Short mmCIF file of C-alpha atoms in Angstrom, two decimals:
data_model
loop_
_atom_site.label_atom_id
_atom_site.label_comp_id
_atom_site.label_asym_id
_atom_site.label_seq_id
_atom_site.Cartn_x
_atom_site.Cartn_y
_atom_site.Cartn_z
CA MET A 13 -54.45 103.09 21.97
CA ASN A 14 -52.57 104.65 24.00
CA THR A 15 -50.87 102.98 26.89
CA SER A 16 -52.98 103.49 29.94
CA SER A 17 -56.26 102.21 27.89
CA SER A 18 -54.26 99.33 28.03
CA ALA A 19 -53.06 99.47 31.10
CA VAL A 20 -56.57 99.35 32.06
CA VAL A 21 -57.36 95.50 30.34
CA ARG A 22 -54.90 94.38 32.29
CA ARG A 23 -55.92 95.65 35.34
CA LYS A 24 -59.69 94.65 35.02
CA LYS A 25 -58.83 91.08 34.26
CA ILE A 26 -56.18 90.82 37.22
CA GLY A 27 -59.08 92.05 39.61
CA LEU A 28 -61.64 89.78 37.49
CA ALA A 29 -59.21 86.92 38.00
CA SER A 30 -58.94 87.69 41.34
CA VAL A 31 -62.40 87.06 41.91
CA SER A 32 -63.18 83.79 40.21
CA ALA A 33 -60.20 82.47 42.44
CA VAL A 34 -61.24 83.68 45.81
CA SER A 35 -65.08 83.72 44.89
CA THR A 36 -65.82 83.08 48.69
CA LEU A 37 -63.02 86.24 49.67
CA ALA A 38 -63.84 90.10 50.12
CA LEU A 39 -61.66 91.95 47.91
CA VAL A 40 -58.58 93.62 49.03
CA GLY A 41 -59.43 97.05 50.78
CA GLY A 42 -62.57 97.87 52.56
CA ILE A 43 -65.76 97.84 51.17
CA VAL A 44 -67.65 101.68 51.14
CA ALA A 45 -70.78 102.92 50.49
CA GLY A 46 -70.40 105.36 47.42
CA LEU A 47 -72.87 107.70 46.17
CA ALA A 48 -73.00 109.26 42.40
CA GLY A 49 -70.87 112.12 42.07
CA PRO A 50 -70.55 115.02 39.24
CA ALA A 51 -69.71 113.82 36.26
CA THR A 52 -67.83 116.23 33.54
CA ALA A 53 -70.07 116.47 30.40
CA ALA A 54 -68.91 115.15 27.27
CA PRO A 55 -68.28 117.91 25.07
CA ALA A 56 -70.25 117.05 21.05
CA SER A 57 -66.86 115.97 19.79
CA ALA A 58 -64.19 113.77 20.50
CA ALA A 59 -62.76 114.90 24.20
CA ALA A 60 -62.61 112.74 26.59
CA PHE A 61 -64.53 112.90 29.80
CA THR A 62 -65.21 111.02 33.38
CA ALA A 63 -68.53 109.17 33.84
CA PRO A 64 -70.77 109.19 37.25
CA MET A 65 -70.68 106.04 39.04
CA CYS A 66 -73.86 104.13 39.06
CA GLU A 67 -76.28 104.65 42.21
CA GLY A 68 -75.14 102.59 45.01
CA THR A 69 -71.56 101.90 43.85
CA GLN A 70 -69.35 100.32 47.00
CA THR A 71 -65.79 100.85 45.84
CA SER A 72 -62.99 99.23 47.24
CA VAL A 73 -58.98 99.85 46.67
CA ASN A 74 -59.16 98.78 43.03
CA TYR A 75 -62.84 99.09 42.03
CA PRO A 76 -63.41 100.23 39.77
CA TYR A 77 -60.11 101.59 38.71
CA ALA A 78 -60.03 104.96 37.60
CA ASP A 79 -59.72 104.46 33.73
CA ASP A 80 -62.49 102.63 33.84
CA MET A 81 -64.54 106.01 34.24
CA VAL A 82 -62.52 107.38 31.14
CA ILE A 83 -64.67 107.47 28.31
CA ASP A 84 -62.15 107.99 24.97
CA GLY A 85 -61.42 106.58 21.90
CA VAL A 86 -63.90 103.70 20.36
CA ARG A 87 -65.84 103.95 23.49
CA LEU A 88 -66.10 107.86 22.82
CA ASP A 89 -67.73 107.40 19.65
CA TYR A 90 -70.18 105.07 20.69
CA TYR A 91 -71.51 107.71 23.85
CA ASN A 92 -72.01 110.36 21.56
CA ALA A 93 -73.92 108.45 18.88
CA GLY A 94 -75.67 107.87 21.65
CA ASN A 95 -75.34 104.22 22.79
CA VAL A 96 -74.98 103.15 26.06
CA VAL A 97 -71.25 102.37 27.29
CA PRO A 98 -70.37 99.93 29.97
CA LEU A 99 -68.31 100.50 32.55
CA TYR A 100 -67.73 98.09 35.39
CA TYR A 101 -69.76 95.61 37.17
CA ASN A 102 -71.30 94.91 40.46
CA ASN A 103 -69.38 95.13 42.80
CA ASP A 104 -69.54 91.71 44.95
CA GLN A 105 -67.95 88.74 44.58
CA ARG A 106 -70.82 86.85 44.91
CA SER A 107 -72.82 88.25 42.03
CA PRO A 108 -70.91 90.63 39.19
CA ALA A 109 -74.64 91.23 37.69
CA PRO A 110 -75.49 93.68 36.98
CA ILE A 111 -73.44 95.97 34.65
CA CYS A 112 -73.03 100.00 35.05
CA GLY A 113 -73.18 101.58 31.67
CA VAL A 114 -73.45 105.36 30.97
CA ARG A 115 -75.13 106.94 28.17
CA ASP A 116 -75.95 110.74 26.97
CA VAL A 117 -79.14 111.94 28.30
CA PRO A 118 -80.28 115.20 26.67
CA GLU A 119 -82.71 115.95 28.99
CA ALA A 120 -80.44 115.63 32.14
CA SER A 121 -78.07 117.72 29.74
CA GLY A 122 -75.19 115.10 30.25
CA PRO A 123 -73.81 111.59 30.97
CA GLN A 124 -76.13 109.28 33.05
CA SER A 125 -75.05 106.58 34.83
CA GLU A 126 -77.30 103.54 35.61
CA TRP A 127 -77.55 99.79 36.36
CA MET A 128 -77.91 97.41 33.14
CA TYR A 129 -80.24 93.99 34.08
CA CYS A 130 -79.48 90.65 32.19
CA THR A 131 -82.22 88.97 31.22
CA ASP A 132 -80.67 86.19 29.06
CA MET A 133 -79.18 84.68 32.09
CA LYS A 134 -77.40 82.11 29.37
CA GLU A 135 -75.66 84.46 27.29
CA GLU A 136 -72.32 87.08 27.08
CA THR A 137 -72.29 90.23 28.55
CA CYS A 138 -69.91 91.83 26.05
CA ASP A 139 -68.73 94.04 28.53
CA GLU A 140 -65.15 93.85 28.30
CA ILE A 141 -62.72 95.99 26.59
CA SER A 142 -59.91 94.81 24.29
CA PRO A 143 -56.49 96.56 24.68
CA ASP A 144 -57.47 98.25 21.27
CA GLY A 145 -60.41 99.91 23.40
CA GLU A 146 -62.90 97.92 21.54
CA PRO A 147 -65.59 96.48 23.41
CA GLY A 148 -66.40 92.48 23.27
CA TYR A 149 -66.56 88.97 24.93
CA SER A 150 -63.38 86.57 25.85
CA ASP A 151 -64.10 82.71 25.53
CA ASP A 152 -61.14 80.84 25.78
CA GLY A 153 -58.43 82.70 25.64
CA GLN A 154 -59.93 84.47 22.29
CA PHE A 155 -61.12 87.58 23.06
CA ASN A 156 -64.14 88.98 20.33
CA VAL A 157 -64.83 91.86 19.29
CA VAL A 158 -68.35 93.30 18.97
CA GLY A 159 -69.87 96.51 18.26
CA PRO A 160 -71.48 99.19 20.21
CA THR A 161 -74.69 98.27 22.71
CA LEU A 162 -77.38 99.76 21.17
CA PRO A 163 -80.78 100.40 21.73
CA VAL A 164 -83.43 97.71 20.81
CA GLY A 165 -87.43 97.76 21.34
CA GLY A 166 -87.26 94.95 23.48
CA ASN A 167 -86.15 91.17 24.05
CA ASP A 168 -87.65 89.44 20.80
CA ARG A 169 -87.73 86.16 23.03
CA LEU A 170 -89.93 87.67 26.20
CA THR A 171 -93.23 88.26 26.11
CA GLN A 172 -95.06 91.72 26.61
CA GLU A 173 -95.95 90.43 30.14
CA GLN A 174 -92.83 89.36 30.98
CA GLU A 175 -91.57 92.57 29.78
CA LEU A 176 -93.51 94.82 31.97
CA LEU A 177 -92.83 92.78 34.93
CA ILE A 178 -88.76 93.58 34.76
CA SER A 179 -89.63 97.12 33.83
CA TYR A 180 -91.86 97.32 37.14
CA LEU A 181 -89.07 95.50 39.35
CA ILE A 182 -86.45 97.88 37.85
CA GLN A 183 -88.30 100.65 38.75
CA ASN A 184 -89.64 99.59 42.13
CA PRO A 185 -88.71 98.27 45.35
CA HIS A 186 -89.40 94.46 45.71
CA PRO A 187 -89.32 92.35 49.14
CA PHE A 188 -86.67 89.39 48.79
CA THR A 189 -87.13 86.11 50.32
CA PRO A 190 -85.85 85.35 53.23
CA GLY A 191 -86.28 88.84 54.38
CA GLY A 192 -84.24 91.07 52.14
CA VAL A 193 -85.01 93.76 49.19
CA ALA A 194 -84.53 93.77 45.69
CA ASP A 195 -83.45 97.84 44.57
CA ASP A 196 -80.19 99.23 43.79
CA SER A 197 -79.10 100.78 46.64
CA THR A 198 -75.98 98.05 47.79
CA ALA A 199 -74.55 95.58 45.83
CA GLN A 200 -76.63 92.02 47.92
CA ASN A 201 -79.79 94.35 47.16
CA ARG A 202 -78.90 94.48 43.21
CA ALA A 203 -78.02 90.94 43.15
CA ASN A 204 -81.34 90.15 44.93
CA ARG A 205 -83.04 92.21 42.18
CA GLN A 206 -81.07 90.65 39.15
CA LEU A 207 -82.44 87.32 40.61
CA LEU A 208 -86.31 88.00 40.62
CA ILE A 209 -85.19 89.56 36.86
CA TRP A 210 -84.37 86.14 36.18
CA CYS A 211 -87.29 84.70 37.87
CA VAL A 212 -89.18 85.99 35.03
CA SER A 213 -86.66 85.50 32.03
CA ASP A 214 -85.12 82.51 32.61
CA LYS A 215 -87.23 80.79 35.59
CA ASP A 216 -86.68 77.31 34.30
CA TYR A 217 -83.07 77.47 33.60
CA LEU A 218 -82.94 79.37 36.92
CA GLU A 219 -84.45 76.25 39.11
CA GLU A 220 -82.04 74.15 37.83
CA THR A 221 -79.50 75.62 39.50
CA ASN A 222 -78.59 76.06 43.09
CA ALA A 223 -79.28 79.32 43.19
CA VAL A 224 -81.48 80.49 46.31
CA VAL A 225 -84.20 82.56 45.48
CA ASP A 226 -87.53 81.46 45.92
CA CYS A 227 -89.49 82.79 42.27
CA ASP A 228 -92.67 81.12 43.78
CA ALA A 229 -92.96 82.89 46.98
CA ASP A 230 -91.55 86.24 45.38
CA LEU A 231 -93.02 86.40 42.02
CA GLY A 232 -96.21 84.06 42.10
CA PRO A 233 -99.51 84.33 40.12
CA ALA A 234 -101.11 86.33 42.18
CA GLU A 235 -98.27 88.93 42.52
CA GLN A 236 -97.25 88.81 38.93
CA ALA A 237 -101.22 90.03 38.08
CA ARG A 238 -100.98 92.49 40.96
CA ILE A 239 -97.80 94.27 38.90
CA LEU A 240 -99.38 93.61 35.68
CA GLY A 241 -102.37 95.77 36.72
CA ILE A 242 -100.72 98.37 37.73
CA MET A 243 -98.22 98.51 34.65
CA ASP A 244 -100.86 97.38 31.66
CA VAL A 245 -102.93 100.49 31.87
CA THR A 246 -103.15 103.78 30.00
CA PRO A 247 -101.93 106.47 32.83
CA ALA A 248 -104.54 108.65 33.88
CA LEU A 249 -104.31 111.78 36.19
CA SER A 250 -107.27 114.49 36.42
CA ILE A 251 -108.36 116.97 39.21
CA SER A 252 -111.40 119.26 39.31
CA LEU A 253 -113.21 121.61 41.33
CA THR A 254 -116.30 119.75 43.10
CA ASP A 255 -117.76 121.90 44.90
CA PRO A 256 -119.09 124.55 44.61
CA ALA A 257 -119.56 124.42 41.21
CA SER A 258 -119.48 128.35 40.03
CA GLY A 259 -115.84 128.46 41.57
CA THR A 260 -116.34 131.05 44.13
CA LEU A 261 -116.78 130.17 47.69
CA ALA A 262 -117.33 132.39 51.40
CA SER A 263 -114.92 133.25 52.92
CA GLY A 264 -114.41 130.24 56.07
CA GLY A 265 -116.03 128.02 53.58
CA LYS A 266 -114.61 124.43 52.86
CA ALA A 267 -114.19 123.48 48.95
CA SER A 268 -113.85 120.13 47.56
CA PHE A 269 -112.04 118.52 44.69
CA THR A 270 -111.96 115.28 42.98
CA VAL A 271 -108.91 113.53 41.93
CA SER A 272 -109.62 110.89 39.49
CA THR A 273 -106.57 108.49 38.61
CA ASN A 274 -105.54 105.00 37.68
CA MET A 275 -102.14 105.33 38.81
CA TYR A 276 -102.19 102.88 41.48
CA GLY A 277 -99.48 102.62 44.37
CA LYS A 278 -97.66 105.53 43.00
CA PRO A 279 -97.22 108.49 44.92
CA LEU A 280 -98.99 111.41 43.71
CA THR A 281 -97.77 114.96 44.58
CA VAL A 282 -100.67 117.32 45.91
CA SER A 283 -100.16 121.24 46.27
CA ALA A 284 -101.61 124.80 47.34
CA PRO A 285 -100.69 127.75 48.25
CA ALA A 286 -99.00 128.25 51.46
CA GLY A 287 -101.57 128.81 54.21
CA ALA A 288 -104.06 126.30 52.53
CA THR A 289 -105.08 123.12 54.20
CA LEU A 290 -105.59 119.62 52.53
CA GLU A 291 -107.37 116.99 54.14
CA LEU A 292 -109.50 114.02 52.69
CA CYS A 293 -112.77 114.51 53.06
CA ASP A 294 -113.76 110.60 53.56
CA PRO A 295 -110.61 108.77 54.82
CA ASN A 296 -110.55 105.41 53.87
CA ALA A 297 -108.16 102.21 53.58
CA THR A 298 -107.82 102.70 49.80
CA VAL A 299 -106.13 106.36 49.99
CA GLN A 300 -103.41 107.85 51.77
CA LEU A 301 -102.60 111.40 52.24
CA THR A 302 -99.34 111.60 54.13
CA GLY A 303 -98.09 115.35 53.92
CA ASN A 304 -98.36 116.28 50.48
CA ASN A 305 -98.41 112.53 49.15
CA LEU A 306 -101.43 111.41 47.95
CA VAL A 307 -101.27 107.34 47.30
CA VAL A 308 -104.48 105.72 45.75
CA THR A 309 -104.46 101.58 46.19
CA GLY A 310 -106.25 99.85 43.00
CA GLU A 311 -105.88 98.17 39.71
CA GLY A 312 -106.78 98.09 36.40
CA ASN A 313 -107.43 100.80 33.76
CA ASP A 314 -110.42 102.13 36.12
CA PRO A 315 -109.91 105.64 37.54
CA THR A 316 -110.82 105.79 41.50
CA ASP A 317 -111.89 109.09 42.69
CA VAL A 318 -110.34 110.66 45.73
CA ALA A 319 -111.96 113.86 46.98
CA LEU A 320 -109.72 116.62 48.79
CA CYS A 321 -111.07 118.91 51.13
CA VAL A 322 -109.33 122.56 50.94
CA THR A 323 -109.67 125.06 53.67
CA SER A 324 -108.44 128.86 53.17
CA PRO A 325 -108.02 131.30 55.73
CA GLY A 326 -107.63 134.35 53.35
CA ALA A 327 -109.30 135.72 50.48
CA GLY A 328 -108.38 135.38 46.71
CA ALA A 329 -107.88 132.60 44.57
CA VAL A 330 -106.44 129.13 45.88
CA LYS A 331 -105.40 126.53 42.87
CA VAL A 332 -104.66 122.78 44.08
CA SER A 333 -102.48 120.88 41.74
CA VAL A 334 -101.87 117.34 41.34
CA SER A 335 -98.90 115.08 39.32
CA GLY A 336 -96.99 111.97 39.46
CA ALA A 337 -95.04 109.94 36.93
CA PRO A 338 -96.51 106.63 36.05
CA SER A 339 -94.74 103.22 35.70
CA SER A 340 -94.63 102.61 31.86
CA PHE A 341 -93.02 100.87 29.25
CA GLU A 342 -91.43 103.48 27.82
CA SER A 343 -89.73 103.95 31.22
CA ILE A 344 -87.15 101.16 30.26
CA HIS A 345 -84.00 101.09 28.04
CA TRP A 346 -83.58 98.00 26.10
CA ASN A 347 -79.73 97.52 24.33
CA ASN A 348 -77.89 94.45 22.76
CA ALA A 349 -74.77 94.33 21.42
CA GLY A 350 -75.09 91.48 19.60
CA ALA A 351 -76.80 87.71 18.86
CA GLU A 352 -74.43 86.42 21.13
CA CYS A 353 -74.87 89.03 23.67
CA GLN A 354 -77.13 89.90 26.72
CA VAL A 355 -79.96 91.96 26.43
CA PHE A 356 -80.20 94.62 29.05
CA ALA A 357 -82.70 96.41 30.63
CA THR A 358 -82.37 99.30 32.05
CA PHE A 359 -84.12 101.85 34.07
CA ASN A 360 -84.43 105.75 32.46
CA THR A 361 -82.88 107.37 35.49
CA VAL A 362 -84.40 110.98 33.80
CA THR A 363 -88.12 111.33 35.41
CA PRO A 364 -90.53 110.59 32.72
CA ALA A 365 -92.70 113.14 31.85
CA LYS A 366 -95.47 113.42 34.42
CA LEU A 367 -99.01 113.80 34.03
CA GLN A 368 -100.53 116.50 35.93
CA GLY A 369 -103.69 118.74 36.20
CA ASP A 370 -104.92 121.44 38.42
CA ALA A 371 -108.22 123.51 39.49
CA THR A 372 -108.95 126.78 41.18
CA VAL A 373 -111.42 128.03 43.72
CA THR A 374 -111.67 131.73 44.95
CA PHE A 375 -112.69 132.47 48.39
CA ASP A 376 -114.38 135.87 49.34
CA ALA A 377 -113.33 138.24 51.41
CA ALA A 378 -115.13 138.57 54.57
CA PRO A 379 -117.80 141.63 54.26
CA THR A 380 -116.20 145.20 56.13
CA THR A 381 -118.99 146.68 58.50
CA THR A 382 -118.53 150.91 58.36
CA PRO A 383 -120.63 153.39 60.25
CA SER A 384 -122.82 155.03 58.48
CA THR A 385 -122.54 158.97 58.53
CA THR A 386 -124.81 161.93 56.72
CA VAL A 387 -122.84 164.86 55.34
CA PRO A 388 -124.67 167.75 55.12
CA THR A 389 -125.37 168.60 50.96
CA THR A 390 -124.03 171.62 49.42
CA THR A 391 -123.61 172.85 46.11
CA PRO A 392 -120.51 172.94 43.89
CA GLY A 393 -119.61 176.23 43.83
CA ALA A 394 -122.33 178.09 46.08
CA PRO A 395 -120.75 179.10 49.70
CA THR A 396 -120.94 176.42 52.27
CA THR A 397 -124.13 177.59 54.38
CA THR A 398 -123.77 177.37 58.36
CA PRO A 399 -127.00 176.32 59.86
CA SER A 400 -128.89 179.23 61.55
CA THR A 401 -129.81 179.72 65.18
CA THR A 402 -132.85 181.70 66.45
CA VAL A 403 -133.12 183.09 70.04
CA PRO A 404 -136.48 182.89 71.23
CA THR A 405 -137.15 186.69 73.18
CA THR A 406 -140.67 186.19 73.87
CA THR A 407 -141.28 182.63 74.70
CA THR A 408 -139.43 181.52 78.15
CA LYS A 409 -138.00 178.36 77.56
CA PRO A 410 -135.94 175.81 80.68
CA ASN A 411 -133.45 177.06 81.59
CA VAL A 412 -133.22 180.87 79.86
CA ILE A 413 -134.09 183.69 81.93
CA ILE A 414 -135.48 186.84 80.04
CA PRO A 415 -134.92 190.19 82.42
CA ILE A 416 -137.46 192.46 82.94
CA ILE A 417 -135.60 196.19 82.73
CA PRO A 418 -138.36 198.88 84.56
CA ILE A 419 -138.42 202.14 83.05
CA ILE A 420 -137.72 204.87 85.42
CA PRO A 421 -138.87 208.54 84.51
CA VAL A 422 -135.92 211.02 84.69
CA ILE A 423 -136.92 214.05 86.84
CA PRO A 424 -134.72 217.00 86.58
CA GLY A 425 -132.31 218.00 89.45
CA VAL A 426 -133.14 214.10 91.05
CA PRO A 427 -130.35 211.75 90.93
CA VAL A 428 -131.10 209.30 88.49
CA ALA A 429 -130.13 205.93 90.03
CA PRO A 430 -128.40 203.73 87.97
CA ALA A 431 -129.61 201.18 85.69
CA PRO A 432 -129.80 197.59 86.32
CA THR A 433 -126.91 195.24 85.03
CA THR A 434 -128.09 193.60 81.85
CA VAL A 435 -127.67 189.70 82.23
CA ALA A 436 -126.75 188.37 78.46
CA VAL A 437 -129.05 185.67 76.98
CA PRO A 438 -126.71 182.57 76.38
CA THR A 439 -126.18 181.53 73.21
CA PRO A 440 -126.69 177.70 72.13
CA ARG A 441 -123.65 175.92 71.02
CA VAL A 442 -123.44 175.68 67.26
CA VAL A 443 -121.67 172.39 66.26
CA THR A 444 -120.57 171.88 62.81
CA GLN A 445 -120.12 168.62 61.37
CA THR A 446 -117.52 167.48 59.29
CA THR A 447 -117.08 164.09 56.83
CA PRO A 448 -115.67 161.30 59.06
CA LYS A 449 -112.43 159.71 58.50
CA ALA A 450 -112.83 156.20 56.25
CA PRO A 451 -111.67 152.76 58.67
CA THR A 452 -107.62 152.96 58.84
CA GLY A 453 -105.90 149.39 59.36
CA GLU A 454 -104.71 146.30 57.38
CA ARG A 455 -106.73 144.66 54.95
CA PRO A 456 -107.24 140.87 54.64
CA THR A 457 -104.42 139.97 52.59
CA SER A 458 -104.74 137.88 49.28
CA ILE A 459 -103.51 134.12 49.09
CA ASP A 460 -101.95 133.95 45.18
CA GLY A 461 -102.54 131.63 44.11
CA GLY A 462 -69.89 90.76 34.30
CA ALA A 463 -70.24 92.26 34.65
CA ALA A 464 -67.82 89.22 35.48
CA ASP A 465 -65.24 88.46 33.41
CA GLU A 466 -66.67 86.18 30.11
CA THR A 467 -63.09 84.41 30.74
CA ALA A 468 -63.79 83.35 34.25
CA GLY A 469 -66.86 81.86 31.86
CA PRO A 470 -67.50 78.09 33.32
CA HIS A 471 -64.64 78.85 35.23
CA VAL A 472 -65.99 81.88 37.45
CA GLY A 473 -67.29 80.84 40.79
CA ILE A 474 -69.71 82.87 42.68
CA ALA A 475 -71.21 82.20 45.82
CA ILE A 476 -74.40 84.79 47.49
CA ALA A 477 -73.10 85.36 50.99
CA GLY A 478 -75.88 84.32 53.35
CA LEU A 479 -77.97 82.60 50.48
CA GLY A 480 -75.85 79.62 49.67
CA LEU A 481 -75.19 80.20 45.84
CA ILE A 482 -72.25 78.39 44.18
CA GLY A 483 -72.68 78.05 40.64
CA LEU A 484 -71.60 78.77 36.77
CA ALA A 485 -73.04 81.48 34.04
CA THR A 486 -71.96 83.01 30.96
CA CYS A 487 -73.85 86.11 31.94
CA GLY A 488 -71.27 86.25 34.96
CA ALA A 489 -74.09 87.62 37.13
CA ILE A 490 -74.94 85.11 39.47
CA ALA A 491 -72.65 82.39 38.03
CA VAL A 492 -74.79 78.89 38.93
CA ARG A 493 -74.03 75.28 37.62
CA ARG A 494 -77.13 72.90 37.07
CA ARG A 495 -77.82 70.27 39.68
CA ARG A 496 -76.87 66.54 39.25
CA SER A 497 -79.46 64.27 39.18
#
């Protein structure tokens, strides 16, 4: 083990001890909001790398320690084996849990850091690092080494319904009494989320403590039934063209598509080519369409049909698509490092496989009116025939003057009078017909379609500001104590 790794252990223990000693005071240094930054991708072999921070990490002068983020030695071996590696605990003296961990996600092409929530309130977190770089936990001054934090199929002591409830709580923000929110955005909100998870996994034990949380108000029977109605289903999503049945519609018409889904309460994305307009054919309280986001209200396995109306200003094919990521049991990773260790529930930060479908309608172009033109018929290769014009010579027609020239006999020696000037007969104008040019101009354009230091154990005093929580717990997430009778 190198010197820097040993220093990490020493500094980490000092930091956790200070939290234990001054649990009602803020950590040294101003706490600022920090977002997950880019990480250096871990190589396939043994080179160390720096892990990214978890969402909403609130940093301070010594938190998290820079070396806590370096994955090397034994931790790198565990990481390269595909296991999650704990990094640091929730930065809040009132609630160290959950734990930030990093793992390799092939779909994301590199390390992904995510919050790991306790589902065994009385068990060890096993997130500390020994001077030799091995993970484990401290108990009465003795460091106990554990193995890697391995993926498991779930928490054996929980029912499938409990696991589904926890899965939902980790993936979705939830109200927290009084007037709070349970999500990953801040340390306090993560503490709220941890308490709600314990309402599911450890309700009886939690209610014996001074924890300020109202499990019945936030997660009573009705709310649990609502959540299970969303989670305990086989997700379904499809779209089909309803009208016109032929798939072709006259320009300027309105096509209707049917979206069928049981992905209730989840935002679905509907899309169409630029210029096309999407709207609900039959707006009602169970369906909301905001921009391209469609949300359907309901419960159970039976899908609900939603009619979408589509118009397009131009001609061509218009493809309408719908997609959405379901809340599914498989979206949760469960991890455990040993029998005495916590089973963590961790949300998969890589977007799960989406359900999607599409359907297409074709808008016909508006008919174009072209003036009719008669073109003289000619025989190929024959000389062009010019229409002949006959000038009448004996029939007098209006406006045509035929002069009469008198015949005067010629007498020798007698002067001959000059003949009168002949007036030319006007010839009618001959019009030569030509083929008219085709109409010009633009055509219509088609639309293309932790974690507290376990050495604190029962010695760590923790309080939730504004909630009045003080107590003890080996999980380190909200240390609590039993009420005395």
